[in-house]
Amino acid sequence: MLKYKAIANKLREDIQKGVYTPGQQLALEKEMCEQFDVSRITIKRAVDELVKQGLVVKRRGSGTFVKTMEGEDVKELSMANQFLGFAATFAGQNVGTKVLRFDIEHPTPQVADKLQIAADDFVYQIERVRSLDGQPIVMEYTQMPIQLIPGIKQSVLETSIYRYIEQDLGLKIQSAHRTVRADMPTERERQELQITGTLPVLEVAQVAFLADGRPFEYSIARHRGDKSDFRSVSVR
């Protein structure tokens, strides 16, 4: 593993363990150079990696600080034991999946940036409706890089992608950076989610990361507003 990646992983672990708390300043570049015995360029690349993951923010003239939840819509940083897919979250209940789309395409520049891949790489384009006890509650729009998550098939989409990633591919899902906002459903979402009358959806936009810091998923999940409950969790 590249040195700056290893340092970024160590800093991320420190944030998750509470060594650095939300709003706290990271050690200065000079101090981290001495701590890890590397150049300032390496430290800068490691910190830039954390910025991309939404864990820290740079303030000109002040330093680098762990991102807080204040002043944002709703943001959540999930640890491995808090980070579950839909099927695992509702284990034991009657979970259903309807696959609406399963294609392979190039990502948009914006998605390529979030997934840290090139615009001429390929991603899965997945659209699914997830239901509980026959009631559709969320419509998911998911993109994953094929080179990182190979071999996804229709049968995987109909069960659990996350279980496939961890059990079949042997990768560890570590964390996610999420933004939650309210919105009105599209006409297609009204039909798929069986929405009648005026009912908003809760949109969860997410970039999810493996344990080695690589982003493996960009997704937007649109939940029925009357069937969803979200809590903001900060790392302490």
XYZ file of N, CA and C in Angstrom:
708
model
N 0.841 -1.195 0.000
C 0.000 0.000 0.000
C 0.879 1.248 0.000
N 0.478 2.246 -0.779
C 1.223 3.494 -0.809
C 1.258 4.130 0.580
N 2.364 4.819 0.877
C 2.559 5.376 2.212
C 1.456 6.365 2.588
N 1.080 7.243 1.657
C 0.071 8.245 2.006
C -1.282 7.590 2.283
N -1.563 6.452 1.584
C -2.809 5.733 1.836
C -2.811 5.127 3.238
N -1.668 4.574 3.637
C -1.558 3.977 4.967
C -1.736 5.035 6.054
N -1.162 6.215 5.824
C -1.297 7.298 6.800
C -2.744 7.770 6.865
N -3.388 7.889 5.703
C -4.797 8.299 5.674
C -5.658 7.300 6.424
N -5.386 6.013 6.244
C -6.138 4.972 6.957
C -5.945 5.084 8.467
N -4.688 5.358 8.891
C -4.410 5.489 10.330
C -5.138 6.695 10.911
N -5.139 7.809 10.192
C -5.823 9.006 10.670
C -7.331 8.780 10.727
N -7.861 8.068 9.717
C -9.293 7.779 9.724
C -9.658 6.906 10.924
N -8.825 5.919 11.224
C -9.070 5.059 12.390
C -9.042 5.878 13.684
N -8.115 6.828 13.769
C -8.032 7.681 14.962
C -9.299 8.512 15.120
N -9.839 8.984 13.993
C -11.076 9.770 14.051
C -12.227 8.882 14.521
N -12.302 7.665 13.978
C -13.389 6.760 14.335
C -13.297 6.280 15.786
N -12.079 6.181 16.305
C -11.896 5.730 17.690
C -12.032 6.869 18.690
N -12.145 8.107 18.201
C -12.305 9.241 19.105
C -11.015 9.892 19.533
N -9.882 9.459 18.938
C -8.615 10.143 19.228
C -8.731 11.604 18.807
N -9.361 11.818 17.657
C -9.743 13.162 17.207
C -11.264 13.222 17.216
N -11.831 14.223 17.868
C -13.277 14.363 17.952
C -13.762 15.420 16.960
N -15.065 15.423 16.619
C -15.599 16.413 15.678
C -15.250 17.841 16.097
N -14.697 18.600 15.164
C -14.314 19.981 15.431
C -12.877 20.138 15.891
N -12.233 19.020 16.237
C -10.855 19.097 16.735
C -9.866 19.214 15.573
N -8.788 19.954 15.817
C -7.758 20.136 14.801
C -6.811 18.944 14.775
N -6.453 18.502 13.561
C -5.446 17.454 13.424
C -4.072 18.018 13.773
N -3.133 17.137 14.026
C -1.761 17.584 14.272
C -1.257 18.365 13.065
N -0.347 19.299 13.292
C 0.209 20.095 12.207
C 1.023 19.218 11.265
N 1.179 19.669 10.018
C 1.920 18.891 9.028
C 3.321 18.537 9.534
N 3.999 19.523 10.135
C 5.367 19.287 10.619
C 5.391 18.174 11.656
N 4.386 18.180 12.551
C 4.322 17.160 13.594
C 4.053 15.786 12.998
N 3.166 15.730 11.994
C 2.858 14.440 11.367
C 4.034 13.928 10.539
N 4.798 14.839 9.957
C 6.002 14.423 9.229
C 6.961 13.696 10.162
N 7.107 14.243 11.370
C 7.995 13.620 12.359
C 7.393 12.314 12.865
N 6.079 12.312 13.092
C 5.410 11.119 13.616
C 5.525 9.934 12.665
N 5.297 10.194 11.361
C 5.290 9.106 10.383
C 6.596 8.994 9.601
N 7.520 9.928 9.861
C 8.823 9.928 9.204
C 8.681 9.965 7.673
N 7.907 10.935 7.203
C 7.684 11.109 5.764
C 7.785 12.594 5.421
N 7.713 12.895 4.135
C 7.790 14.277 3.681
C 6.439 14.985 3.821
N 6.467 16.308 3.696
C 5.223 17.076 3.757
C 4.297 16.737 2.594
N 4.868 16.416 1.441
C 4.045 16.054 0.286
C 3.214 14.809 0.586
N 3.830 13.835 1.259
C 3.111 12.609 1.618
C 1.986 12.908 2.595
N 2.260 13.745 3.593
C 1.228 14.122 4.564
C 0.096 14.878 3.877
N 0.455 15.769 2.977
C -0.569 16.544 2.264
C -1.476 15.615 1.464
N -0.913 14.619 0.805
C -1.721 13.681 0.029
C -2.637 12.853 0.946
N -2.117 12.495 2.120
C -2.925 11.726 3.075
C -4.106 12.557 3.569
N -3.847 13.813 3.886
C -4.920 14.691 4.364
C -5.926 14.962 3.254
N -5.434 15.154 2.031
C -6.337 15.371 0.898
C -7.260 14.169 0.708
N -6.750 12.976 1.007
C -7.562 11.764 0.914
C -8.722 11.816 1.905
N -8.441 12.305 3.119
C -9.490 12.421 4.132
C -10.506 13.497 3.758
N -10.025 14.552 3.095
C -10.933 15.604 2.632
C -11.907 15.025 1.613
N -11.399 14.211 0.684
C -12.244 13.584 -0.328
C -13.303 12.688 0.310
N -12.946 12.046 1.409
C -13.872 11.142 2.086
C -14.861 11.881 2.978
N -14.711 13.205 3.065
C -15.634 13.999 3.858
C -15.400 13.929 5.348
N -14.201 13.495 5.763
C -13.916 13.349 7.188
C -13.334 14.600 7.821
N -12.594 15.374 7.025
C -11.949 16.569 7.566
C -12.156 17.731 6.612
N -11.909 18.930 7.121
C -12.012 20.136 6.313
C -10.793 21.012 6.575
N -10.244 21.601 5.521
C -9.095 22.489 5.658
C -9.566 23.937 5.810
N -8.967 24.648 6.751
C -9.283 26.065 6.940
C -8.010 26.864 6.737
N -8.033 27.698 5.725
C -6.839 28.458 5.364
C -6.319 29.260 6.552
N -5.057 29.099 6.835
C -4.426 29.850 7.913
C -4.642 29.254 9.287
N -5.484 28.213 9.380
C -5.790 27.630 10.696
C -5.338 26.181 10.818
N -5.549 25.395 9.767
C -5.167 23.990 9.829
C -6.262 23.086 9.301
N -6.214 21.826 9.680
C -7.184 20.827 9.240
C -7.973 20.334 10.440
N -9.297 20.292 10.286
C -10.176 19.964 11.405
C -11.108 18.818 11.033
N -11.422 17.978 12.041
C -12.390 16.906 11.844
C -13.748 17.530 11.597
N -14.433 17.028 10.590
C -15.712 17.604 10.204
C -16.755 17.363 11.288
N -17.575 18.364 11.536
C -18.656 18.240 12.508
C -19.969 18.091 11.770
N -21.035 17.775 12.496
C -22.360 17.623 11.902
C -23.138 18.929 11.904
N -22.634 19.934 12.606
C -23.373 21.182 12.748
C -23.377 21.956 11.449
N -24.524 22.577 11.148
C -24.620 23.446 9.994
C -24.806 22.704 8.684
N -24.983 21.382 8.715
C -25.202 20.616 7.509
C -26.596 20.009 7.578
N -27.106 19.520 6.438
C -28.460 18.977 6.413
C -28.578 17.872 7.454
N -28.121 16.705 7.143
C -27.952 15.609 8.092
C -26.811 14.777 7.537
N -25.709 14.656 8.255
C -24.591 13.866 7.754
C -24.242 12.805 8.776
N -23.888 11.644 8.282
C -23.593 10.532 9.178
C -22.304 9.856 8.770
N -21.475 9.574 9.741
C -20.275 8.774 9.521
C -20.499 7.454 10.240
N -20.609 6.376 9.484
C -20.946 5.088 10.080
C -19.727 4.207 10.212
N -19.595 3.523 11.339
C -18.522 2.571 11.538
C -18.974 1.217 10.991
N -18.050 0.264 10.956
C -18.354 -1.025 10.342
C -19.551 -1.690 10.997
N -19.643 -1.671 12.342
C -20.737 -2.372 13.001
C -22.038 -1.598 12.941
N -22.019 -0.364 12.411
C -23.233 0.430 12.266
C -23.652 0.480 10.805
N -22.841 -0.089 9.916
C -23.028 0.090 8.488
C -23.593 -1.187 7.896
N -24.890 -1.197 7.636
C -25.560 -2.381 7.138
C -26.295 -2.076 5.843
N -26.436 -3.072 5.011
C -27.275 -2.931 3.837
C -28.728 -3.130 4.211
N -29.610 -2.954 3.230
C -31.049 -3.057 3.474
C -31.430 -4.439 3.999
N -30.927 -5.487 3.344
C -31.299 -6.844 3.740
C -30.856 -7.153 5.167
N -29.637 -6.719 5.543
C -29.138 -6.990 6.890
C -29.871 -6.148 7.933
N -30.223 -4.936 7.570
C -30.943 -4.061 8.500
C -32.277 -4.663 8.904
N -32.939 -5.297 7.930
C -34.265 -5.865 8.196
C -34.244 -7.398 8.188
N -33.131 -7.957 8.645
C -32.996 -9.414 8.713
C -34.123 -10.004 9.559
N -34.699 -11.099 9.092
C -35.791 -11.735 9.819
C -37.150 -11.301 9.344
N -37.197 -10.221 8.561
C -38.453 -9.753 8.003
C -38.536 -10.158 6.533
N -39.712 -10.019 5.963
C -39.938 -10.388 4.566
C -39.451 -9.268 3.655
N -38.182 -9.368 3.231
C -37.566 -8.347 2.390
C -37.712 -8.741 0.926
N -38.180 -7.791 0.107
C -38.335 -8.045 -1.319
C -37.516 -7.071 -2.139
N -37.095 -7.493 -3.328
C -36.303 -6.650 -4.217
C -36.828 -6.768 -5.644
N -37.070 -5.626 -6.266
C -37.482 -5.569 -7.666
C -36.400 -4.835 -8.441
N -35.732 -5.501 -9.352
C -34.654 -4.901 -10.131
C -35.262 -4.209 -11.352
N -35.064 -2.905 -11.440
C -35.601 -2.118 -12.546
C -34.570 -1.894 -13.650
N -33.303 -1.861 -13.265
C -32.245 -1.604 -14.247
C -30.944 -2.234 -13.778
N -30.229 -2.822 -14.731
C -28.907 -3.380 -14.442
C -28.076 -3.256 -15.714
N -27.295 -2.188 -15.808
C -26.508 -1.886 -16.996
C -25.062 -1.601 -16.608
N -24.210 -1.524 -17.626
C -22.814 -1.138 -17.439
C -22.550 0.069 -18.331
N -22.066 1.159 -17.730
C -21.850 2.396 -18.460
C -20.619 3.117 -17.920
N -20.227 4.167 -18.628
C -19.207 5.065 -18.096
C -19.863 5.990 -17.071
N -19.162 6.371 -16.000
C -19.738 7.300 -15.022
C -19.699 8.726 -15.528
N -20.544 9.574 -14.982
C -20.433 11.002 -15.258
C -19.165 11.509 -14.577
N -18.633 12.658 -14.978
C -17.447 13.199 -14.305
C -17.649 13.363 -12.804
N -18.871 13.759 -12.404
C -19.150 13.964 -10.979
C -19.084 12.651 -10.204
N -19.682 11.599 -10.771
C -19.660 10.295 -10.108
C -18.250 9.708 -10.117
N -17.530 9.882 -11.226
C -16.147 9.396 -11.309
C -15.301 10.033 -10.215
N -15.529 11.310 -9.946
C -14.780 12.001 -8.899
C -15.109 11.424 -7.526
N -16.385 11.158 -7.278
C -16.788 10.599 -5.978
C -16.218 9.199 -5.777
N -16.134 8.414 -6.851
C -15.628 7.050 -6.759
C -14.119 6.970 -6.985
N -13.503 8.118 -7.257
C -12.055 8.216 -7.474
C -11.596 7.280 -8.601
N -12.341 7.318 -9.713
C -11.993 6.545 -10.889
C -11.961 7.480 -12.087
N -11.524 6.972 -13.226
C -11.471 7.773 -14.447
C -12.836 7.769 -15.132
N -13.105 8.826 -15.887
C -14.396 8.944 -16.567
C -14.575 7.883 -17.643
N -13.469 7.259 -18.122
C -13.595 6.206 -19.134
C -13.582 4.810 -18.520
N -13.601 4.720 -17.184
C -13.793 3.437 -16.518
C -15.275 3.055 -16.614
N -15.603 1.869 -16.129
C -16.993 1.416 -16.196
C -17.578 1.224 -14.799
N -18.868 1.498 -14.682
C -19.592 1.288 -13.429
C -20.880 0.521 -13.714
N -21.338 -0.219 -12.690
C -22.676 -0.788 -12.752
C -23.679 0.346 -12.539
N -24.737 0.354 -13.314
C -25.865 1.256 -13.100
C -27.027 0.389 -12.639
N -27.388 0.541 -11.361
C -28.383 -0.344 -10.759
C -29.549 0.473 -10.209
N -30.760 0.056 -10.527
C -31.951 0.660 -9.940
C -32.813 -0.459 -9.371
N -33.167 -0.312 -8.098
C -33.965 -1.345 -7.434
C -35.026 -0.702 -6.552
N -36.125 -1.431 -6.356
C -37.135 -1.073 -5.359
C -37.059 -2.123 -4.263
N -36.909 -1.671 -3.016
C -36.835 -2.593 -1.876
C -38.138 -2.498 -1.090
N -38.616 -3.635 -0.636
C -39.900 -3.667 0.058
C -39.818 -4.494 1.330
N -40.755 -4.232 2.223
C -40.914 -4.999 3.462
C -42.346 -5.494 3.533
N -42.503 -6.811 3.702
C -43.835 -7.420 3.795
C -44.733 -6.980 2.646
N -44.153 -6.890 1.453
C -44.927 -6.552 0.265
C -45.146 -5.067 0.046
N -44.686 -4.225 0.970
C -44.858 -2.780 0.847
C -43.557 -2.137 0.369
N -43.521 -1.570 -0.851
C -42.301 -0.907 -1.316
C -42.017 0.341 -0.483
N -40.769 0.459 -0.007
C -40.465 1.596 0.855
C -39.301 2.447 0.377
N -38.469 1.907 -0.528
C -37.328 2.705 -0.967
C -36.959 2.343 -2.400
N -36.589 3.371 -3.171
C -36.089 3.185 -4.523
C -34.620 3.574 -4.520
N -33.759 2.652 -4.971
C -32.313 2.837 -4.899
C -31.709 3.023 -6.292
N -30.830 4.006 -6.400
C -30.057 4.239 -7.616
C -28.580 4.085 -7.227
N -27.938 3.022 -7.702
C -26.600 2.667 -7.224
C -25.605 2.584 -8.370
N -24.385 3.097 -8.120
C -23.300 2.969 -9.077
C -22.063 2.452 -8.347
N -21.437 1.421 -8.915
C -20.242 0.817 -8.331
C -19.214 0.564 -9.425
N -17.930 0.791 -9.160
C -16.894 0.526 -10.166
C -16.684 -0.971 -10.377
N -16.746 -1.403 -11.628
C -16.613 -2.821 -11.948
C -15.236 -3.353 -11.568
N -14.199 -2.534 -11.756
C -12.844 -3.005 -11.477
C -12.632 -3.295 -10.003
N -13.421 -2.673 -9.144
C -13.288 -2.890 -7.706
C -14.263 -3.946 -7.195
N -15.469 -3.967 -7.752
C -16.507 -4.909 -7.334
C -16.911 -5.744 -8.549
N -16.094 -6.735 -8.914
C -16.392 -7.524 -10.113
C -17.442 -8.615 -9.858
N -18.048 -9.066 -10.951
C -18.855 -10.276 -10.890
C -20.270 -10.154 -10.376
N -20.795 -8.935 -10.248
C -22.177 -8.816 -9.782
C -23.128 -9.363 -10.842
N -24.067 -10.202 -10.399
C -25.069 -10.783 -11.289
C -26.473 -10.442 -10.790
N -27.468 -10.767 -11.616
C -28.853 -10.484 -11.272
C -29.228 -11.098 -9.932
N -28.730 -12.313 -9.683
C -29.074 -12.997 -8.428
C -28.548 -12.233 -7.211
N -27.400 -11.552 -7.363
C -26.848 -10.745 -6.271
C -27.749 -9.541 -6.007
N -28.219 -8.916 -7.077
C -29.084 -7.741 -6.928
C -30.389 -8.094 -6.226
N -30.845 -9.309 -6.416
C -32.122 -9.719 -5.831
C -31.994 -10.136 -4.374
N -30.764 -10.205 -3.881
C -30.550 -10.550 -2.468
C -29.833 -9.408 -1.761
N -28.486 -9.471 -1.689
C -27.740 -8.435 -0.966
C -26.393 -8.193 -1.629
N -26.190 -6.993 -2.149
C -24.897 -6.646 -2.740
C -23.832 -6.592 -1.654
N -24.156 -6.039 -0.504
C -23.167 -5.911 0.568
C -22.698 -7.272 1.062
N -23.623 -8.215 1.168
C -23.232 -9.563 1.593
C -22.297 -10.191 0.559
N -22.581 -9.961 -0.716
C -21.716 -10.465 -1.786
C -20.320 -9.861 -1.671
N -20.253 -8.551 -1.400
C -18.963 -7.866 -1.292
C -18.133 -8.438 -0.147
N -18.759 -8.651 0.999
C -18.006 -9.094 2.168
C -17.772 -10.608 2.188
N -18.771 -11.388 1.814
C -18.634 -12.846 1.919
C -18.003 -13.468 0.682
N -18.392 -13.018 -0.497
C -17.870 -13.621 -1.727
C -16.557 -12.989 -2.171
N -16.472 -11.666 -2.096
C -15.258 -10.988 -2.523
C -14.243 -10.845 -1.395
N -14.666 -11.037 -0.162
C -13.748 -10.960 0.973
C -13.289 -9.550 1.290
N -14.083 -8.551 0.929
C -13.747 -7.158 1.213
C -14.498 -6.701 2.452
N -13.926 -5.740 3.165
C -14.553 -5.232 4.386
C -15.120 -3.844 4.146
N -16.410 -3.697 4.395
C -17.057 -2.393 4.281
C -16.842 -1.638 5.588
N -16.313 -0.428 5.475
C -15.882 0.285 6.674
C -16.791 1.453 7.067
N -17.110 2.344 6.113
C -17.785 3.579 6.502
C -18.525 4.188 5.333
N -19.293 5.220 5.630
C -20.023 5.919 4.580
C -20.193 7.375 4.956
N -20.222 8.209 3.955
C -20.504 9.629 4.129
C -21.860 9.888 3.492
N -22.831 10.291 4.284
C -24.212 10.420 3.811
C -24.749 11.834 3.979
N -25.638 12.184 3.086
C -26.401 13.423 3.189
C -27.872 13.088 3.025
N -28.701 13.558 3.947
C -30.131 13.272 3.922
C -30.908 14.565 3.717
N -31.859 14.520 2.798
C -32.707 15.691 2.581
C -34.107 15.243 2.179
N -35.075 16.118 2.355
C -36.451 15.839 1.947
C -36.668 16.341 0.529
N -37.499 15.627 -0.219
C -37.801 16.014 -1.591
C -39.155 15.423 -1.954
N -39.705 15.867 -3.075
C -40.948 15.286 -3.567
C -40.614 14.184 -4.575
N -41.375 13.101 -4.590
C -41.070 11.986 -5.492
C -41.354 12.337 -6.951
N -40.627 11.681 -7.848
C -40.927 11.801 -9.270
C -42.172 10.965 -9.560
N -42.726 11.112 -10.750
C -43.917 10.342 -11.104
C -43.604 8.844 -11.109
N -42.432 8.498 -11.586
C -42.037 7.083 -11.600
C -41.908 6.543 -10.179
N -41.343 7.334 -9.281
C -41.206 6.915 -7.883
C -42.567 6.793 -7.213
N -43.491 7.665 -7.561
C -44.848 7.569 -6.997
C -45.470 6.229 -7.377
N -45.250 5.812 -8.615
C -45.815 4.549 -9.075
C -45.129 3.357 -8.402
N -43.794 3.364 -8.396
C -43.055 2.226 -7.853
C -43.209 2.092 -6.343
N -43.310 3.226 -5.648
C -43.434 3.209 -4.189
C -44.888 3.260 -3.725
N -45.804 3.231 -4.696
C -47.253 3.232 -4.405
C -47.648 4.417 -3.530
N -47.166 5.590 -3.920
C -47.462 6.820 -3.180
C -48.712 7.464 -3.762
N -49.661 7.777 -2.900
C -50.855 8.512 -3.301
C -50.932 9.789 -2.491
N -51.540 10.807 -3.059
C -51.635 12.073 -2.349
C -50.286 12.758 -2.260
N -50.155 13.656 -1.290
C -48.923 14.418 -1.103
C -48.081 13.769 -0.019
N -46.955 13.204 -0.427
C -46.057 12.537 0.519
C -44.615 12.729 0.052
N -43.769 13.365 0.848
C -42.371 13.551 0.456
C -41.580 12.256 0.591
N -40.420 12.233 -0.030
C -39.473 11.135 0.164
C -38.260 11.691 0.891
N -37.566 10.813 1.604
C -36.300 11.166 2.228
C -35.185 10.617 1.348
N -34.362 11.508 0.821
C -33.289 11.109 -0.083
C -31.986 10.979 0.688
N -31.365 9.821 0.579
C -30.074 9.580 1.215
C -29.030 9.395 0.117
N -28.169 10.400 -0.054
C -27.058 10.294 -1.001
C -25.840 9.803 -0.229
N -25.153 8.831 -0.768
C -24.095 8.170 0.001
C -22.879 7.821 -0.851
N -21.694 8.052 -0.278
C -20.452 7.496 -0.794
C -19.962 6.530 0.268
N -19.802 5.257 -0.104
C -19.401 4.229 0.865
C -17.963 3.796 0.594
N -17.244 3.446 1.669
C -15.817 3.148 1.590
C -15.496 1.763 2.142
N -14.509 1.123 1.524
C -13.971 -0.115 2.059
C -12.984 0.198 3.174
N -12.508 -0.831 3.863
C -11.606 -0.636 4.998
C -10.284 -0.005 4.596
N -9.885 -0.190 3.327
C -8.625 0.406 2.878
C -8.799 1.820 2.346
N -9.998 2.378 2.514
C -10.247 3.764 2.128
C -10.766 3.962 0.720
N -10.867 2.906 -0.074
C -11.339 3.053 -1.451
C -12.858 3.183 -1.484
N -13.386 4.198 -2.185
C -14.838 4.298 -2.327
C -15.337 3.243 -3.301
N -16.363 2.492 -2.906
C -16.862 1.414 -3.755
C -18.297 1.635 -4.203
N -18.949 2.675 -3.693
C -20.355 2.874 -4.045
C -20.738 4.341 -3.973
N -21.451 4.783 -4.990
C -22.169 6.054 -4.896
C -23.628 5.713 -5.133
N -24.477 6.068 -4.206
C -25.887 5.707 -4.339
C -26.795 6.823 -3.855
N -27.996 6.809 -4.394
C -29.064 7.695 -3.934
C -30.265 6.808 -3.646
N -30.716 6.814 -2.404
C -31.879 6.034 -1.998
C -33.022 6.992 -1.666
N -34.173 6.746 -2.244
C -35.341 7.623 -2.060
C -36.403 6.840 -1.276
N -36.557 7.194 0.011
C -37.417 6.465 0.937
C -38.786 7.129 1.075
N -39.814 6.322 1.166
C -41.138 6.863 1.507
C -41.023 7.597 2.842
N -41.540 8.820 2.888
C -41.415 9.621 4.098
C -42.157 9.069 5.293
N -43.188 8.250 5.052
C -43.976 7.700 6.161
C -43.475 6.329 6.606
N -42.401 5.846 5.990
C -41.895 4.524 6.337
C -40.431 4.555 6.755
N -39.897 5.747 7.029
C -38.455 5.874 7.272
C -38.181 6.632 8.551
N -37.084 6.249 9.191
C -36.650 6.886 10.435
C -35.137 6.930 10.429
N -34.550 8.148 10.432
C -33.102 8.291 10.373
C -32.598 9.010 11.609
N -31.436 8.554 12.071
C -30.774 9.195 13.205
C -29.374 9.590 12.806
N -28.956 10.776 13.198
C -27.600 11.230 12.896
C -26.641 10.696 13.943
N -25.570 10.039 13.477
C -24.588 9.439 14.388
C -23.237 10.098 14.143
N -22.656 10.689 15.149
C -21.331 11.295 15.011
C -20.305 10.403 15.695
N -19.078 10.471 15.198
C -18.000 9.671 15.769
C -17.430 10.380 16.982
N -17.440 9.732 18.112
C -16.960 10.347 19.362
C -15.805 9.515 19.914
